[in-house]
């Protein structure tokens, strides 16, 4: 029982530390993320991943999710992918922590798979082939949302960021 309590305690400390790091970065001069007013609940969705499996946002309930909208044809998106992968690797935990999920905007499964073959990442990549997530009001790429474990959109970033800085 003592090992279990220690394990859970370490996971909680890691999640809190991750949240503090992200929020502290958002209050710096060069904002990494900006707070979203009233923290609306994120609309659930189901999209296909690059392996052809359906993945829903609700699959990540109880975890922090950094949801990144991107495209292979977007130079700033391509540039920030390694940093997102580094962030995911450094802050994920098996049963908590931060999970990066990227959503490729537009139909291009073969293009995305080739991109990921050439530039592998450590996080889940989904395909919004018919642009069904228009309700997310993504005005430019890349756009990234931080979603709380309760499913609320708490921070947003429009444009490229140095996620591993």
PDB file of C-alpha atoms in Angstrom:
ATOM      1  CA  UNK A   1       0.000   0.000   0.000  1.00  0.00           C
ATOM      2  CA  UNK A   2       2.862   2.366   0.869  1.00  0.00           C
ATOM      3  CA  UNK A   3       4.377   1.976  -2.633  1.00  0.00           C
ATOM      4  CA  UNK A   4       1.002   2.792  -4.192  1.00  0.00           C
ATOM      5  CA  UNK A   5       0.635   5.963  -2.122  1.00  0.00           C
ATOM      6  CA  UNK A   6       4.174   7.032  -3.053  1.00  0.00           C
ATOM      7  CA  UNK A   7       3.490   6.361  -6.738  1.00  0.00           C
ATOM      8  CA  UNK A   8       0.226   8.326  -6.727  1.00  0.00           C
ATOM      9  CA  UNK A   9       1.877  11.122  -4.754  1.00  0.00           C
ATOM     10  CA  UNK A  10       4.722  11.407  -7.289  1.00  0.00           C
ATOM     11  CA  UNK A  11       2.250  11.520 -10.166  1.00  0.00           C
ATOM     12  CA  UNK A  12       0.259  14.274  -8.488  1.00  0.00           C
ATOM     13  CA  UNK A  13       3.440  16.269  -7.819  1.00  0.00           C
ATOM     14  CA  UNK A  14       4.474  15.835 -11.470  1.00  0.00           C
ATOM     15  CA  UNK A  15       1.091  17.007 -12.775  1.00  0.00           C
ATOM     16  CA  UNK A  16       1.098  20.012 -10.465  1.00  0.00           C
ATOM     17  CA  UNK A  17       4.662  20.883 -11.494  1.00  0.00           C
ATOM     18  CA  UNK A  18       3.690  20.636 -15.173  1.00  0.00           C
ATOM     19  CA  UNK A  19       0.705  22.918 -14.649  1.00  0.00           C
ATOM     20  CA  UNK A  20       2.825  25.450 -12.750  1.00  0.00           C
ATOM     21  CA  UNK A  21       5.443  25.439 -15.517  1.00  0.00           C
ATOM     22  CA  UNK A  22       2.865  25.993 -18.257  1.00  0.00           C
ATOM     23  CA  UNK A  23       0.981  28.679 -16.354  1.00  0.00           C
ATOM     24  CA  UNK A  24       4.197  30.441 -15.295  1.00  0.00           C
ATOM     25  CA  UNK A  25       5.331  30.454 -18.913  1.00  0.00           C
ATOM     26  CA  UNK A  26       2.022  31.981 -19.932  1.00  0.00           C
ATOM     27  CA  UNK A  27       2.581  34.949 -17.635  1.00  0.00           C
ATOM     28  CA  UNK A  28       6.034  35.743 -18.965  1.00  0.00           C
ATOM     29  CA  UNK A  29       6.810  38.522 -21.396  1.00  0.00           C
ATOM     30  CA  UNK A  30       6.756  36.160 -24.387  1.00  0.00           C
ATOM     31  CA  UNK A  31       3.521  34.337 -23.650  1.00  0.00           C
ATOM     32  CA  UNK A  32       3.558  30.651 -24.354  1.00  0.00           C
ATOM     33  CA  UNK A  33      -0.186  30.345 -23.730  1.00  0.00           C
ATOM     34  CA  UNK A  34      -2.916  32.861 -22.994  1.00  0.00           C
ATOM     35  CA  UNK A  35      -5.739  32.173 -20.594  1.00  0.00           C
ATOM     36  CA  UNK A  36      -9.147  31.450 -22.103  1.00  0.00           C
ATOM     37  CA  UNK A  37     -11.914  33.455 -20.433  1.00  0.00           C
ATOM     38  CA  UNK A  38     -14.651  31.457 -18.696  1.00  0.00           C
ATOM     39  CA  UNK A  39     -12.897  28.144 -19.547  1.00  0.00           C
ATOM     40  CA  UNK A  40     -15.563  26.560 -21.782  1.00  0.00           C
ATOM     41  CA  UNK A  41     -15.885  22.793 -21.886  1.00  0.00           C
ATOM     42  CA  UNK A  42     -14.212  21.399 -24.997  1.00  0.00           C
ATOM     43  CA  UNK A  43     -16.580  19.772 -27.474  1.00  0.00           C
ATOM     44  CA  UNK A  44     -15.888  16.067 -27.709  1.00  0.00           C
ATOM     45  CA  UNK A  45     -14.943  14.673 -31.094  1.00  0.00           C
ATOM     46  CA  UNK A  46     -13.828  11.428 -32.663  1.00  0.00           C
ATOM     47  CA  UNK A  47     -11.226  11.405 -35.420  1.00  0.00           C
ATOM     48  CA  UNK A  48      -9.106   8.744 -37.077  1.00  0.00           C
ATOM     49  CA  UNK A  49      -5.460   8.491 -36.078  1.00  0.00           C
ATOM     50  CA  UNK A  50      -2.657   7.681 -38.504  1.00  0.00           C
ATOM     51  CA  UNK A  51      -3.120   3.947 -37.845  1.00  0.00           C
ATOM     52  CA  UNK A  52      -6.798   4.093 -38.861  1.00  0.00           C
ATOM     53  CA  UNK A  53      -8.202   3.843 -35.319  1.00  0.00           C
ATOM     54  CA  UNK A  54     -10.860   6.176 -33.946  1.00  0.00           C
ATOM     55  CA  UNK A  55      -9.722   8.385 -31.070  1.00  0.00           C
ATOM     56  CA  UNK A  56     -11.991  10.680 -29.053  1.00  0.00           C
ATOM     57  CA  UNK A  57     -11.046  13.690 -26.975  1.00  0.00           C
ATOM     58  CA  UNK A  58     -13.007  12.066 -24.128  1.00  0.00           C
ATOM     59  CA  UNK A  59     -10.445   9.222 -24.169  1.00  0.00           C
ATOM     60  CA  UNK A  60      -8.117  11.698 -22.439  1.00  0.00           C
ATOM     61  CA  UNK A  61     -10.557  12.742 -19.682  1.00  0.00           C
ATOM     62  CA  UNK A  62      -8.718  13.071 -16.397  1.00  0.00           C
ATOM     63  CA  UNK A  63      -5.499  14.219 -18.096  1.00  0.00           C
ATOM     64  CA  UNK A  64      -4.092  17.512 -19.315  1.00  0.00           C
ATOM     65  CA  UNK A  65      -4.182  17.629 -23.128  1.00  0.00           C
ATOM     66  CA  UNK A  66      -2.247  20.008 -25.324  1.00  0.00           C
ATOM     67  CA  UNK A  67      -4.341  19.909 -28.513  1.00  0.00           C
ATOM     68  CA  UNK A  68      -2.417  21.238 -31.514  1.00  0.00           C
ATOM     69  CA  UNK A  69      -4.044  22.016 -34.887  1.00  0.00           C
ATOM     70  CA  UNK A  70      -1.466  21.858 -37.682  1.00  0.00           C
ATOM     71  CA  UNK A  71      -0.827  20.920 -41.330  1.00  0.00           C
ATOM     72  CA  UNK A  72       2.114  19.460 -43.218  1.00  0.00           C
ATOM     73  CA  UNK A  73       2.066  22.433 -45.614  1.00  0.00           C
ATOM     74  CA  UNK A  74       2.404  24.961 -42.757  1.00  0.00           C
ATOM     75  CA  UNK A  75       6.097  25.883 -42.153  1.00  0.00           C
ATOM     76  CA  UNK A  76       5.588  27.135 -38.550  1.00  0.00           C
ATOM     77  CA  UNK A  77       3.641  23.951 -37.764  1.00  0.00           C
ATOM     78  CA  UNK A  78       6.420  21.771 -39.111  1.00  0.00           C
ATOM     79  CA  UNK A  79       9.024  23.785 -37.222  1.00  0.00           C
ATOM     80  CA  UNK A  80       7.326  23.355 -33.820  1.00  0.00           C
ATOM     81  CA  UNK A  81       6.663  19.599 -34.118  1.00  0.00           C
ATOM     82  CA  UNK A  82      10.022  18.492 -32.602  1.00  0.00           C
ATOM     83  CA  UNK A  83       9.489  20.854 -29.650  1.00  0.00           C
ATOM     84  CA  UNK A  84       5.978  19.472 -29.085  1.00  0.00           C
ATOM     85  CA  UNK A  85       7.419  15.966 -29.143  1.00  0.00           C
ATOM     86  CA  UNK A  86      10.085  16.972 -26.581  1.00  0.00           C
ATOM     87  CA  UNK A  87       7.416  18.541 -24.354  1.00  0.00           C
ATOM     88  CA  UNK A  88       5.262  15.422 -24.579  1.00  0.00           C
ATOM     89  CA  UNK A  89       8.181  13.162 -23.687  1.00  0.00           C
ATOM     90  CA  UNK A  90       9.248  15.273 -20.727  1.00  0.00           C
ATOM     91  CA  UNK A  91       5.799  15.761 -19.155  1.00  0.00           C
ATOM     92  CA  UNK A  92       3.779  12.639 -19.918  1.00  0.00           C
ATOM     93  CA  UNK A  93       3.086  10.001 -17.335  1.00  0.00           C
ATOM     94  CA  UNK A  94       1.522   6.585 -17.920  1.00  0.00           C
ATOM     95  CA  UNK A  95      -1.677   7.503 -16.051  1.00  0.00           C
ATOM     96  CA  UNK A  96      -1.691  11.293 -16.026  1.00  0.00           C
ATOM     97  CA  UNK A  97       0.518  14.206 -16.864  1.00  0.00           C
ATOM     98  CA  UNK A  98       0.367  16.011 -20.162  1.00  0.00           C
ATOM     99  CA  UNK A  99      -0.618  14.384 -23.435  1.00  0.00           C
ATOM    100  CA  UNK A 100       0.054  16.165 -26.698  1.00  0.00           C
ATOM    101  CA  UNK A 101      -2.467  15.380 -29.426  1.00  0.00           C
ATOM    102  CA  UNK A 102      -1.997  16.882 -32.887  1.00  0.00           C
ATOM    103  CA  UNK A 103      -4.843  17.296 -35.359  1.00  0.00           C
ATOM    104  CA  UNK A 104      -3.873  17.575 -39.003  1.00  0.00           C
ATOM    105  CA  UNK A 105      -6.328  19.935 -40.683  1.00  0.00           C
ATOM    106  CA  UNK A 106      -7.528  18.557 -44.000  1.00  0.00           C
ATOM    107  CA  UNK A 107      -7.410  15.272 -45.901  1.00  0.00           C
ATOM    108  CA  UNK A 108      -3.891  13.987 -46.315  1.00  0.00           C
ATOM    109  CA  UNK A 109      -3.384  10.647 -44.565  1.00  0.00           C
ATOM    110  CA  UNK A 110      -0.668   9.506 -46.979  1.00  0.00           C
ATOM    111  CA  UNK A 111       1.079  12.889 -46.732  1.00  0.00           C
ATOM    112  CA  UNK A 112       0.882  12.890 -42.927  1.00  0.00           C
ATOM    113  CA  UNK A 113       2.179   9.319 -42.714  1.00  0.00           C
ATOM    114  CA  UNK A 114       5.128  10.225 -44.960  1.00  0.00           C
ATOM    115  CA  UNK A 115       5.760  13.340 -42.869  1.00  0.00           C
ATOM    116  CA  UNK A 116       5.776  11.260 -39.665  1.00  0.00           C
ATOM    117  CA  UNK A 117       8.016   8.648 -41.265  1.00  0.00           C
ATOM    118  CA  UNK A 118      10.545  11.387 -42.064  1.00  0.00           C
ATOM    119  CA  UNK A 119      10.003  13.295 -38.791  1.00  0.00           C
ATOM    120  CA  UNK A 120       8.697  10.923 -36.109  1.00  0.00           C
ATOM    121  CA  UNK A 121       6.933  12.350 -33.051  1.00  0.00           C
ATOM    122  CA  UNK A 122       6.100  10.795 -29.680  1.00  0.00           C
ATOM    123  CA  UNK A 123       2.435  11.811 -29.544  1.00  0.00           C
ATOM    124  CA  UNK A 124      -0.894  10.926 -31.132  1.00  0.00           C
ATOM    125  CA  UNK A 125      -1.669  12.465 -34.540  1.00  0.00           C
ATOM    126  CA  UNK A 126      -5.274  12.610 -35.716  1.00  0.00           C
ATOM    127  CA  UNK A 127      -6.683  13.553 -39.116  1.00  0.00           C
ATOM    128  CA  UNK A 128      -9.592  16.005 -39.509  1.00  0.00           C
ATOM    129  CA  UNK A 129     -10.107  15.096 -43.142  1.00  0.00           C
ATOM    130  CA  UNK A 130     -13.411  16.906 -43.625  1.00  0.00           C
ATOM    131  CA  UNK A 131     -12.624  19.890 -41.359  1.00  0.00           C
ATOM    132  CA  UNK A 132     -15.349  18.783 -38.953  1.00  0.00           C
ATOM    133  CA  UNK A 133     -13.798  20.688 -36.055  1.00  0.00           C
ATOM    134  CA  UNK A 134     -14.651  24.141 -37.412  1.00  0.00           C
ATOM    135  CA  UNK A 135     -16.429  24.922 -34.118  1.00  0.00           C
ATOM    136  CA  UNK A 136     -12.982  25.161 -32.486  1.00  0.00           C
ATOM    137  CA  UNK A 137     -12.554  28.514 -34.292  1.00  0.00           C
ATOM    138  CA  UNK A 138      -9.003  27.900 -35.428  1.00  0.00           C
ATOM    139  CA  UNK A 139      -8.184  31.112 -37.279  1.00  0.00           C
ATOM    140  CA  UNK A 140      -4.592  30.249 -38.147  1.00  0.00           C
ATOM    141  CA  UNK A 141      -2.124  27.411 -37.959  1.00  0.00           C
ATOM    142  CA  UNK A 142      -0.696  26.270 -35.725  1.00  0.00           C
ATOM    143  CA  UNK A 143      -3.256  26.816 -32.969  1.00  0.00           C
ATOM    144  CA  UNK A 144      -2.915  25.006 -29.666  1.00  0.00           C
ATOM    145  CA  UNK A 145      -5.321  24.562 -26.751  1.00  0.00           C
ATOM    146  CA  UNK A 146      -4.535  23.383 -23.219  1.00  0.00           C
ATOM    147  CA  UNK A 147      -7.427  21.312 -21.916  1.00  0.00           C
ATOM    148  CA  UNK A 148      -7.780  20.560 -18.204  1.00  0.00           C
ATOM    149  CA  UNK A 149      -8.418  17.069 -16.820  1.00  0.00           C
ATOM    150  CA  UNK A 150     -12.089  18.067 -16.434  1.00  0.00           C
ATOM    151  CA  UNK A 151     -12.323  18.870 -20.160  1.00  0.00           C
ATOM    152  CA  UNK A 152     -12.228  22.674 -19.970  1.00  0.00           C
ATOM    153  CA  UNK A 153     -10.248  24.773 -22.445  1.00  0.00           C
ATOM    154  CA  UNK A 154      -8.040  26.792 -20.113  1.00  0.00           C
ATOM    155  CA  UNK A 155      -5.314  28.234 -22.367  1.00  0.00           C
ATOM    156  CA  UNK A 156      -4.748  28.887 -26.064  1.00  0.00           C
ATOM    157  CA  UNK A 157      -1.828  29.745 -28.329  1.00  0.00           C
ATOM    158  CA  UNK A 158      -2.076  30.955 -31.907  1.00  0.00           C
ATOM    159  CA  UNK A 159       1.109  30.640 -33.934  1.00  0.00           C
ATOM    160  CA  UNK A 160       4.366  28.791 -33.485  1.00  0.00           C
ATOM    161  CA  UNK A 161       5.771  28.354 -29.996  1.00  0.00           C
ATOM    162  CA  UNK A 162       9.037  27.039 -28.561  1.00  0.00           C
ATOM    163  CA  UNK A 163       7.410  24.320 -26.471  1.00  0.00           C
ATOM    164  CA  UNK A 164      10.731  22.953 -25.236  1.00  0.00           C
ATOM    165  CA  UNK A 165      12.245  26.299 -24.206  1.00  0.00           C
TER     166      UNK A 165
END
